[in-house]
Coordinates of C-alpha atoms in Angstrom, one line a residue:
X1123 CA -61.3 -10.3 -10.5
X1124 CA -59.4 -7.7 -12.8
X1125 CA -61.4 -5.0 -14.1
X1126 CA -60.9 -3.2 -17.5
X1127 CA -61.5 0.2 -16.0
X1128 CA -60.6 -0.3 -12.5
X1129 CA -58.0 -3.0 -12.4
X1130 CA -54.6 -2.6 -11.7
X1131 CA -51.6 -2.6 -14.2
X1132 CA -48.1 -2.1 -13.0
X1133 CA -47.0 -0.5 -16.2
X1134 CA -49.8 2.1 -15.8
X1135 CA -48.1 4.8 -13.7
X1136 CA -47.1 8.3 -14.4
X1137 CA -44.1 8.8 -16.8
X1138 CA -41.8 11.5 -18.9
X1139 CA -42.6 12.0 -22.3
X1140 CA -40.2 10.1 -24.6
X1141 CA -39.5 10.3 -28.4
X1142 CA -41.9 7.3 -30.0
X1143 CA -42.1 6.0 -33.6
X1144 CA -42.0 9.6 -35.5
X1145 CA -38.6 10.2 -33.4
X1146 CA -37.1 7.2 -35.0
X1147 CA -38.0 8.2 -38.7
X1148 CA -36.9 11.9 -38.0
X1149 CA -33.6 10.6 -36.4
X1150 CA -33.1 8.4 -39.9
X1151 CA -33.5 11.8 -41.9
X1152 CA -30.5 12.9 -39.6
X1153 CA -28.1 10.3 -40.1
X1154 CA -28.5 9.3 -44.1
X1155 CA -29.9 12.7 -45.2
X1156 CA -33.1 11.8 -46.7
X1157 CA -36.2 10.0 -46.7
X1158 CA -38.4 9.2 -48.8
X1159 CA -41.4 11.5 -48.1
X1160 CA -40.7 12.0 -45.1
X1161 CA -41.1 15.9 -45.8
X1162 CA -41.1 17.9 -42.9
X1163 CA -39.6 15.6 -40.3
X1164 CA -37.7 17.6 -37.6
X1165 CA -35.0 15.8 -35.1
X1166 CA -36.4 14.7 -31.9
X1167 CA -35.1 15.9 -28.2
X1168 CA -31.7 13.8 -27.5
X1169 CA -31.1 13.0 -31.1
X1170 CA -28.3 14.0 -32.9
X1171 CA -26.2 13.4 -36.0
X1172 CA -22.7 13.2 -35.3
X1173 CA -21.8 9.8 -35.1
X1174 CA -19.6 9.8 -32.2
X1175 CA -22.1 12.0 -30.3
X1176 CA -24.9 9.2 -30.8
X1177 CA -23.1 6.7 -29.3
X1178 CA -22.2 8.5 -26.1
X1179 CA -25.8 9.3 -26.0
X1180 CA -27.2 5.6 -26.3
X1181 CA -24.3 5.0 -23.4
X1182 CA -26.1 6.9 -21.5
X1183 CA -29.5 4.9 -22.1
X1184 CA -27.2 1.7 -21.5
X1185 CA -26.3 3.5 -17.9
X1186 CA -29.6 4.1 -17.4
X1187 CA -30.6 0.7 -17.4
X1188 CA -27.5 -0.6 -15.5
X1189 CA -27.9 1.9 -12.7
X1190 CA -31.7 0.8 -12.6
X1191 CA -31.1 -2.8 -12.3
X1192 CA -28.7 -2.8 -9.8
X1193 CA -31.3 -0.2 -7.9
X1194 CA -33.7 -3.3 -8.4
X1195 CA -31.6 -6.3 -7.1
X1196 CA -30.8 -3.9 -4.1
X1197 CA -34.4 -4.3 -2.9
X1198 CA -34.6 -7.9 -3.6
X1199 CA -34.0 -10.6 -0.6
X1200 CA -31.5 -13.6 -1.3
X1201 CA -33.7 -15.8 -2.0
X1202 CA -35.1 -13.4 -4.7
X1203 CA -32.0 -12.8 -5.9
X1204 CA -31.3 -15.8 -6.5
X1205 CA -35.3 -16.9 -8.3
X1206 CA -34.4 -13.2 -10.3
X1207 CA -30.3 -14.4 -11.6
X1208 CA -29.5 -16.9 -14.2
X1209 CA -26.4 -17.2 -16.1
X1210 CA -26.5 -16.4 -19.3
X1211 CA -26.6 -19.7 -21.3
X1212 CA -28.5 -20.3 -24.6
X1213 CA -30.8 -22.8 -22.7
X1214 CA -31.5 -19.6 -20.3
X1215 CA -31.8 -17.2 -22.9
X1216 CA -34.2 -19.2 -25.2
X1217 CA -36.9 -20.1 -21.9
X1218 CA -39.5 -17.8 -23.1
X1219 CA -42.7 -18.4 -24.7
X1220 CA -46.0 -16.6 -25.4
X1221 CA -48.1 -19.5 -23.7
X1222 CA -49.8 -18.2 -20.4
X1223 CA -48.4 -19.4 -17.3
X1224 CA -50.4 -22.6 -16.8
X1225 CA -49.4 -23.9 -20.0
X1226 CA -45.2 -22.8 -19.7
X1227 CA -42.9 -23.1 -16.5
X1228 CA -41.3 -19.8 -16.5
X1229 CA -38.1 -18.5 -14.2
X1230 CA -37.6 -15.6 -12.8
X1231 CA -39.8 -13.6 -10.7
X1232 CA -43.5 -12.6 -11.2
X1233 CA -44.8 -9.1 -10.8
X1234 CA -47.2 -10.2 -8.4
X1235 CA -45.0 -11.4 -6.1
X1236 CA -43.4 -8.0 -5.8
X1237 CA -43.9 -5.4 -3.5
X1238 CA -45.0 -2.4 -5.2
X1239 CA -41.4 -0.2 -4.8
X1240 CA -40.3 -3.8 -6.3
X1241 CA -42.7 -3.2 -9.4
X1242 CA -41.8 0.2 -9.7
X1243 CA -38.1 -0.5 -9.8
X1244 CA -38.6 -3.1 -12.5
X1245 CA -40.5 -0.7 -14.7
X1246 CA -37.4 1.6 -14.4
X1247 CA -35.6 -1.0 -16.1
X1248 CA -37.6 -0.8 -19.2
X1249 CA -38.2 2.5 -19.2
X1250 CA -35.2 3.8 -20.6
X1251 CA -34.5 0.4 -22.4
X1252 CA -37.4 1.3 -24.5
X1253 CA -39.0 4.4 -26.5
X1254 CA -42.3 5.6 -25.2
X1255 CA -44.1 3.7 -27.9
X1256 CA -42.2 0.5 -27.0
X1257 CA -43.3 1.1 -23.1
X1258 CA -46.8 2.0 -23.6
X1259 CA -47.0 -1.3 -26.4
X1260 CA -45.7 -2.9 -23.7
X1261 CA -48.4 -1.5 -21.2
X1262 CA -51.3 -2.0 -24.0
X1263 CA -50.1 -5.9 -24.0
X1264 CA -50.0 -6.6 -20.6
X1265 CA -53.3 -4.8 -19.7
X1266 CA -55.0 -6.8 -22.0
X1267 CA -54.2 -10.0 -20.6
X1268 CA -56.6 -8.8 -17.2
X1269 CA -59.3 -8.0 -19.9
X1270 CA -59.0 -11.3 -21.3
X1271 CA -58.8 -12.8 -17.9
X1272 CA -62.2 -10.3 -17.1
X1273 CA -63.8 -12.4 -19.8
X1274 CA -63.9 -15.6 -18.5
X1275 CA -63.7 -18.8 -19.5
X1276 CA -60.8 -21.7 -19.1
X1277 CA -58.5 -20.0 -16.5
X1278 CA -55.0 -20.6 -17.8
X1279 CA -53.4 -17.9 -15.0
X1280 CA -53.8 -14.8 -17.3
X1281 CA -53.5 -11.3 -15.5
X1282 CA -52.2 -7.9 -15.8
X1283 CA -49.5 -8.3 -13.3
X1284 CA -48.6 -12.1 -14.0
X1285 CA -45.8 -11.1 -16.0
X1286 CA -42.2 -12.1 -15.3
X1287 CA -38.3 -10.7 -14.9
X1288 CA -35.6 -12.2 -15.1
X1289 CA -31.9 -10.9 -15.8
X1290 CA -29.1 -13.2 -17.3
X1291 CA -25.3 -12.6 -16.9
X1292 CA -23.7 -10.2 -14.4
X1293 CA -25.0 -6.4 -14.9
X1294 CA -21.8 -4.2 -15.8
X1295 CA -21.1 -1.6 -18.2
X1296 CA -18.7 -4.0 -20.1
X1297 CA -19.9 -7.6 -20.4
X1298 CA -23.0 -8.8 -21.8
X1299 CA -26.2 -9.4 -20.1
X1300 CA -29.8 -9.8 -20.9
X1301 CA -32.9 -8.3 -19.0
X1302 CA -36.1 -10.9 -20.0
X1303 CA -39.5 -9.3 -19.3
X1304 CA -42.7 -11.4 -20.4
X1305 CA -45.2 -13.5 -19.8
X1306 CA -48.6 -14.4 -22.3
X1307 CA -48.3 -12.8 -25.5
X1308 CA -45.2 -10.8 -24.4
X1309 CA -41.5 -12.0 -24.2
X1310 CA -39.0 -8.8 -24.2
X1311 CA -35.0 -9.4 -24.5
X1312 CA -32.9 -6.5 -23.8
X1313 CA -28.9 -7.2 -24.4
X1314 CA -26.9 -5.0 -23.5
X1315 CA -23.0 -5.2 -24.6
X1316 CA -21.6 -1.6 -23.3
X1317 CA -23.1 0.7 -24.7
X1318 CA -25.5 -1.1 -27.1
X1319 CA -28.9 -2.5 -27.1
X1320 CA -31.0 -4.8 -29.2
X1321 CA -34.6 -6.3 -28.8
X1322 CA -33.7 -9.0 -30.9
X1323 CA -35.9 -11.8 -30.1
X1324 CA -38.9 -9.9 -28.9
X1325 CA -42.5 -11.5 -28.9
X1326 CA -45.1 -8.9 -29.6
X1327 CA -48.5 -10.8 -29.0
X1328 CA -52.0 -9.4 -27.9
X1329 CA -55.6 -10.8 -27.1
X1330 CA -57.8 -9.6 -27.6
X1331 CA -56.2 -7.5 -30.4
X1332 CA -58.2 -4.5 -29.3
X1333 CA -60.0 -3.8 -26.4
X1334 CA -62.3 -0.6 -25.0
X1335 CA -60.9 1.5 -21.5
X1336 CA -62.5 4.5 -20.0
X1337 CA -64.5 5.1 -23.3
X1338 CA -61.0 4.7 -25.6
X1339 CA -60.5 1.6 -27.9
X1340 CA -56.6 0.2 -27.2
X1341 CA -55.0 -1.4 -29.8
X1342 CA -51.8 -2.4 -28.8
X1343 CA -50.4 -3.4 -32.2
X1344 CA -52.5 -1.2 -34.5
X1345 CA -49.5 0.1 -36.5
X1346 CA -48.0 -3.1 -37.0
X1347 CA -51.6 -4.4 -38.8
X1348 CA -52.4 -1.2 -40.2
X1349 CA -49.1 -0.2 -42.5
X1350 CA -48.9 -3.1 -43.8
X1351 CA -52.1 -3.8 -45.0
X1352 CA -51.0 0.1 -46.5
X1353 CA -47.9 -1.6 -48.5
X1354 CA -49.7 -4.5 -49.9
X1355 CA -52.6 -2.3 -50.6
X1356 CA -49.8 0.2 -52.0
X1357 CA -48.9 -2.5 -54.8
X1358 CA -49.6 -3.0 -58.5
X1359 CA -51.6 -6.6 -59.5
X1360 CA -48.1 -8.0 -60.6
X1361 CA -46.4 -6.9 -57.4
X1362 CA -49.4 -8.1 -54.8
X1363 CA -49.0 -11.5 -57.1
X1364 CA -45.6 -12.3 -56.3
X1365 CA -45.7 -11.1 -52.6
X1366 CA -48.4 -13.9 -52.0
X1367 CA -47.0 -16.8 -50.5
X1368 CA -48.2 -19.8 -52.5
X1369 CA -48.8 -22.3 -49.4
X1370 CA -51.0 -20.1 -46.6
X1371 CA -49.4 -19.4 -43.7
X1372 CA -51.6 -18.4 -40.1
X1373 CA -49.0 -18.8 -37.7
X1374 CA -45.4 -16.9 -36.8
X1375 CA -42.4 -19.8 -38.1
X1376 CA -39.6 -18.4 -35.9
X1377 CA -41.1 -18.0 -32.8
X1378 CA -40.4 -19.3 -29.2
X1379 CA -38.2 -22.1 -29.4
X1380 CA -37.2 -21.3 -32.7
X1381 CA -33.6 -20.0 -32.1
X1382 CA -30.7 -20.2 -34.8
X1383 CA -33.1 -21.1 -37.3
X1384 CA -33.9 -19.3 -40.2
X1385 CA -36.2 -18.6 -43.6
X1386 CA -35.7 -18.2 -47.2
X1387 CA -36.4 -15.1 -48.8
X1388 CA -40.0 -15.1 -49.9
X1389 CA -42.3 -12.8 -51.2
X1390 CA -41.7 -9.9 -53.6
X1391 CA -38.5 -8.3 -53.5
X1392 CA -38.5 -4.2 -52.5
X1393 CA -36.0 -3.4 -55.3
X1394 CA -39.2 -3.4 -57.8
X1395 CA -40.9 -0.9 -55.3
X1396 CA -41.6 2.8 -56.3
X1397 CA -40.2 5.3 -53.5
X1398 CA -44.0 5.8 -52.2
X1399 CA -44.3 2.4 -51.9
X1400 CA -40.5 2.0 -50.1
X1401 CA -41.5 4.9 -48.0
X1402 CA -44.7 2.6 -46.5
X1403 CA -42.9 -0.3 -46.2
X1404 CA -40.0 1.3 -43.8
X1405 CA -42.5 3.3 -41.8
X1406 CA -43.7 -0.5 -41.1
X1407 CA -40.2 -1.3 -40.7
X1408 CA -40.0 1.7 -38.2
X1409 CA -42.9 0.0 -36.2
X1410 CA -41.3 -2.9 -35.4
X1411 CA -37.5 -0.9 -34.5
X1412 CA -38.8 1.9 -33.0
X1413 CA -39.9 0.0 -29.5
X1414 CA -36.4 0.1 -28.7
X1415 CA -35.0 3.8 -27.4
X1416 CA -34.9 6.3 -29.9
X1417 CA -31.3 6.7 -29.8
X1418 CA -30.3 3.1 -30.7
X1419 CA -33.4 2.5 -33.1
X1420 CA -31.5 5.3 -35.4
X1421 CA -28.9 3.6 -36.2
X1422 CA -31.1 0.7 -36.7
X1423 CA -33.6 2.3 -39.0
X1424 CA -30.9 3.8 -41.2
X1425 CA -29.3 0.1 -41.7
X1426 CA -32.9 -1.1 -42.6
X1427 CA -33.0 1.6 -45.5
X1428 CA -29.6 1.2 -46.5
X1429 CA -30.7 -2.4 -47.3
X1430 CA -33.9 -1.8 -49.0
X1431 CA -33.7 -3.1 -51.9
X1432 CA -32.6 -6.3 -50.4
X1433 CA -35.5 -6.4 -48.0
X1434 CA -38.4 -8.8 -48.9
X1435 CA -42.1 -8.4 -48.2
X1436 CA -44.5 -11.2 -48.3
X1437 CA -48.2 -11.7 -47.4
X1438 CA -50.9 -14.6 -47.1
X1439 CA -54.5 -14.1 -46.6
X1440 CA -57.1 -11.3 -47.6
X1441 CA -55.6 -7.9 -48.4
X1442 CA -59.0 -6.2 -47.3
X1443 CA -58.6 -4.6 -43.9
X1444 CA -59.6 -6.2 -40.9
X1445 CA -59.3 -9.2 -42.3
X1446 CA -56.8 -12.3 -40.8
X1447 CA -53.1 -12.2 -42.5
X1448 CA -49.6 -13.7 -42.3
X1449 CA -47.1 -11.0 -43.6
X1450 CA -43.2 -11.4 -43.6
X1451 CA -40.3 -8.8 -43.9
X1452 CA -36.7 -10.1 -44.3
X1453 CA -33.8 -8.2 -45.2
X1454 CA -29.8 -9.0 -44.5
X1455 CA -30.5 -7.3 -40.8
X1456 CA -33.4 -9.0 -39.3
X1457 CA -36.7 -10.8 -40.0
X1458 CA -40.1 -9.9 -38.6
X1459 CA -43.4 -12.1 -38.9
X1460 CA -46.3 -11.1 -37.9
X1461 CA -50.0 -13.5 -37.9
X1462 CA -53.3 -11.7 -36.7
X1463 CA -56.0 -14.4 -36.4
X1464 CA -59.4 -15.1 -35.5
X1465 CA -60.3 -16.1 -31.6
X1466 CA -59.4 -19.7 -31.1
X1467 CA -58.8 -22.1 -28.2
X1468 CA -59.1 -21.2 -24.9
X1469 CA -60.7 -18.0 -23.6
X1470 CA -61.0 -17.1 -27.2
X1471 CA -64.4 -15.8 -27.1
X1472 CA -64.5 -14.6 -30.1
X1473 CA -62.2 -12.3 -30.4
X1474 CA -58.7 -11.9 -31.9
X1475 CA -55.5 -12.1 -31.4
X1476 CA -51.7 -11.6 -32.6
X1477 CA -48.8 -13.1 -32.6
X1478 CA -45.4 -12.0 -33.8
X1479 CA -41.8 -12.2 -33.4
X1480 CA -39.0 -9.7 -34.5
X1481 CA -35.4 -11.0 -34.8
X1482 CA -31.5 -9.8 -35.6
X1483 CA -30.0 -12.4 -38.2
X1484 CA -27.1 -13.5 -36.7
X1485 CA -27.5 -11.0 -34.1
X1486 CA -30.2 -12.2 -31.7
X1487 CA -29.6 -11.4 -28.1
X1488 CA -26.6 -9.9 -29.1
X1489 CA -24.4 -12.6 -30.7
X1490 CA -22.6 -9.8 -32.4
X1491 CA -22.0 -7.4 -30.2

């Protein structure tokens, strides 16, 4: 049985220190000039301002996770190979789910089917896909799965390690191809198109939402819960009234399954926001484009404040903290819903959990690139 403490995590392995979240927001100062209280903010290592300079930069991250994943097929038999290769069709694309493996056929290959070098290599995929606060969320998620297999109950084939790859379309610095990392509570795309990235979908689930290792409480998704409860505790009476939706919601709309489809804007609209209260929402913006290396998150980040005052922000549920809530953020660039409920079903035990989905309009798995 997986233990807490003792168990074994294939993400948990020693690792460079990356730019995280505070990278992202420092890199947005760079490229639009200002940001809303973020006083002090100095440039992280790698990032820079000139345009032409960024991109050659998040090429290289692109690179990095070519030259990775063809070091990973290389160590893979042919009948690996070919479990680990899919075309890349929409029907391929859209096969993931945050359901645990008993309750969702997945393809690909499964962690723990892999030799350890084979684990290793796969983590070198996402390593320089992702920022280090995108690779340790990653880590936080997965981990908790072997606590919430440790605590017993139904056993609907949770584990640490029972997480899956799976890469669609040919690999090349040119085309378009898609690594799919996931399992329960977890379902990572990564498109590449040359030299550009998205994350768009990506799952971000966890239960239980917080756990306890070697003395520390892990919270996987802390910032995602805690900032916004700061922007709708940020808002007047009249602005917290319109941002409630008027039918409760308790569960992510445009999750797995949900591809193409879309929602009406909802909520209270950020052009009625003070620049405090702009400045909270896009560090919760940051939260949810920051996973994705720093260098690619910039330009990312600076579209999402370019369109603030087109972005929406809507909420159901308490606004005391630790409390269960719905919340929403759309703007012309991408949609995030996130839903943080009380334990239910199986191996609930009375705990919580998360669900929630990020998404590109228009642009998920890279339509547009």
């Amino acid at each position: 049985m997986f233990s807490p403490d003792t168990g074994t995590n294939p993400l948990r392995r020693s690792r460079r220190t990356r730019p995280g979240s505070s990278a992202v927001v420092a890199a947005v100062v760079l490229v639009t000039g200002s940001l809303a209280g973020a006083t002090g903010a100095t440039a992280a290592p790698g990032t820079v301002a000139d345009p032409s300079a960024r991109t050659e930069v998040a090429a290289t991250a692109a690179s990095q996770v070519l030259t990775a994943t063809n070091t990973f097929l290389a160590t893979l038999s042919s009948s690996q190979k070919t479990a680990v290769q899919g075309t890349r069709t929409q029907a391929n694309l859209s096969k993931w789910s945050n359901l645990p493996d008993a309750l969702f056929k997945r393809a690909g290959l499964r962690m723990d089917s892999l030799t350890s070098a084979q684990q290793a290599a796969v983590l070198d995929i996402l390593e320089p896909a992702l920022s280090d606060a995108g690779y340790q969320q990653v880590a936080g998620i997965t981990y908790g799965d072997g606590v919430l297999k440790a605590q017993g109950g139904i056993d609907l084939d949770f584990g640490a390690d029972h997480y899956w790859i799976r890469i669609l379309g040919t690999p090349s610095s040119t085309g378009k191809w898609t690594v799919q990392y996931g399992g329960h509570h977890l379902a990572v795309n990564i498109t590449l198109s040359g030299g550009t990235m998205t994350l768009g979908p990506t799952l971000w689930g966890a239960q239980p939402a917080y756990y306890t290792r070697s003395g520390a409480t892990i919270e996987p998704l802390a910032g995602e819960t805690d900032d916004a409860f700061a922007v709708m505790q940020s808002l007047n009476s009249a602005q917290q009234a319109a941002a409630v939706l008027d039918t409760p919601v308790k569960e992510i709309v445009l999750g797995a399954g949900q591809d193409g489809k879309t929602l009406a804007y909802d909520g209270v609209r950020a052009s009625t926001f003070t620049a405090a209260q702009k400045t909270l929402l896009l560090r919760l913006i940051d939260e949810w484009i920051s996973p994705l290396n720093a260098e690619q998150a910039a330009e990312k980040l600076a579209k999402a404040q370019a369109d603030l005052d087109q972005t929406w922000f809507a909420w159901s549920g308490s606004t005391a903290a630790d409390q269960p809530v719905y919340y929403r953020v759309q703007s012309p660039a991408f949609t995030i819903e996130f839903a943080h409920q009380q334990g239910s079903g199986a191996n609930a035990g009375g705990t919580t959990h998360i669900h929630s989905i990020y998404r590109e309009n228009g642009n998920d798995y890279g339509a547009q690139d």
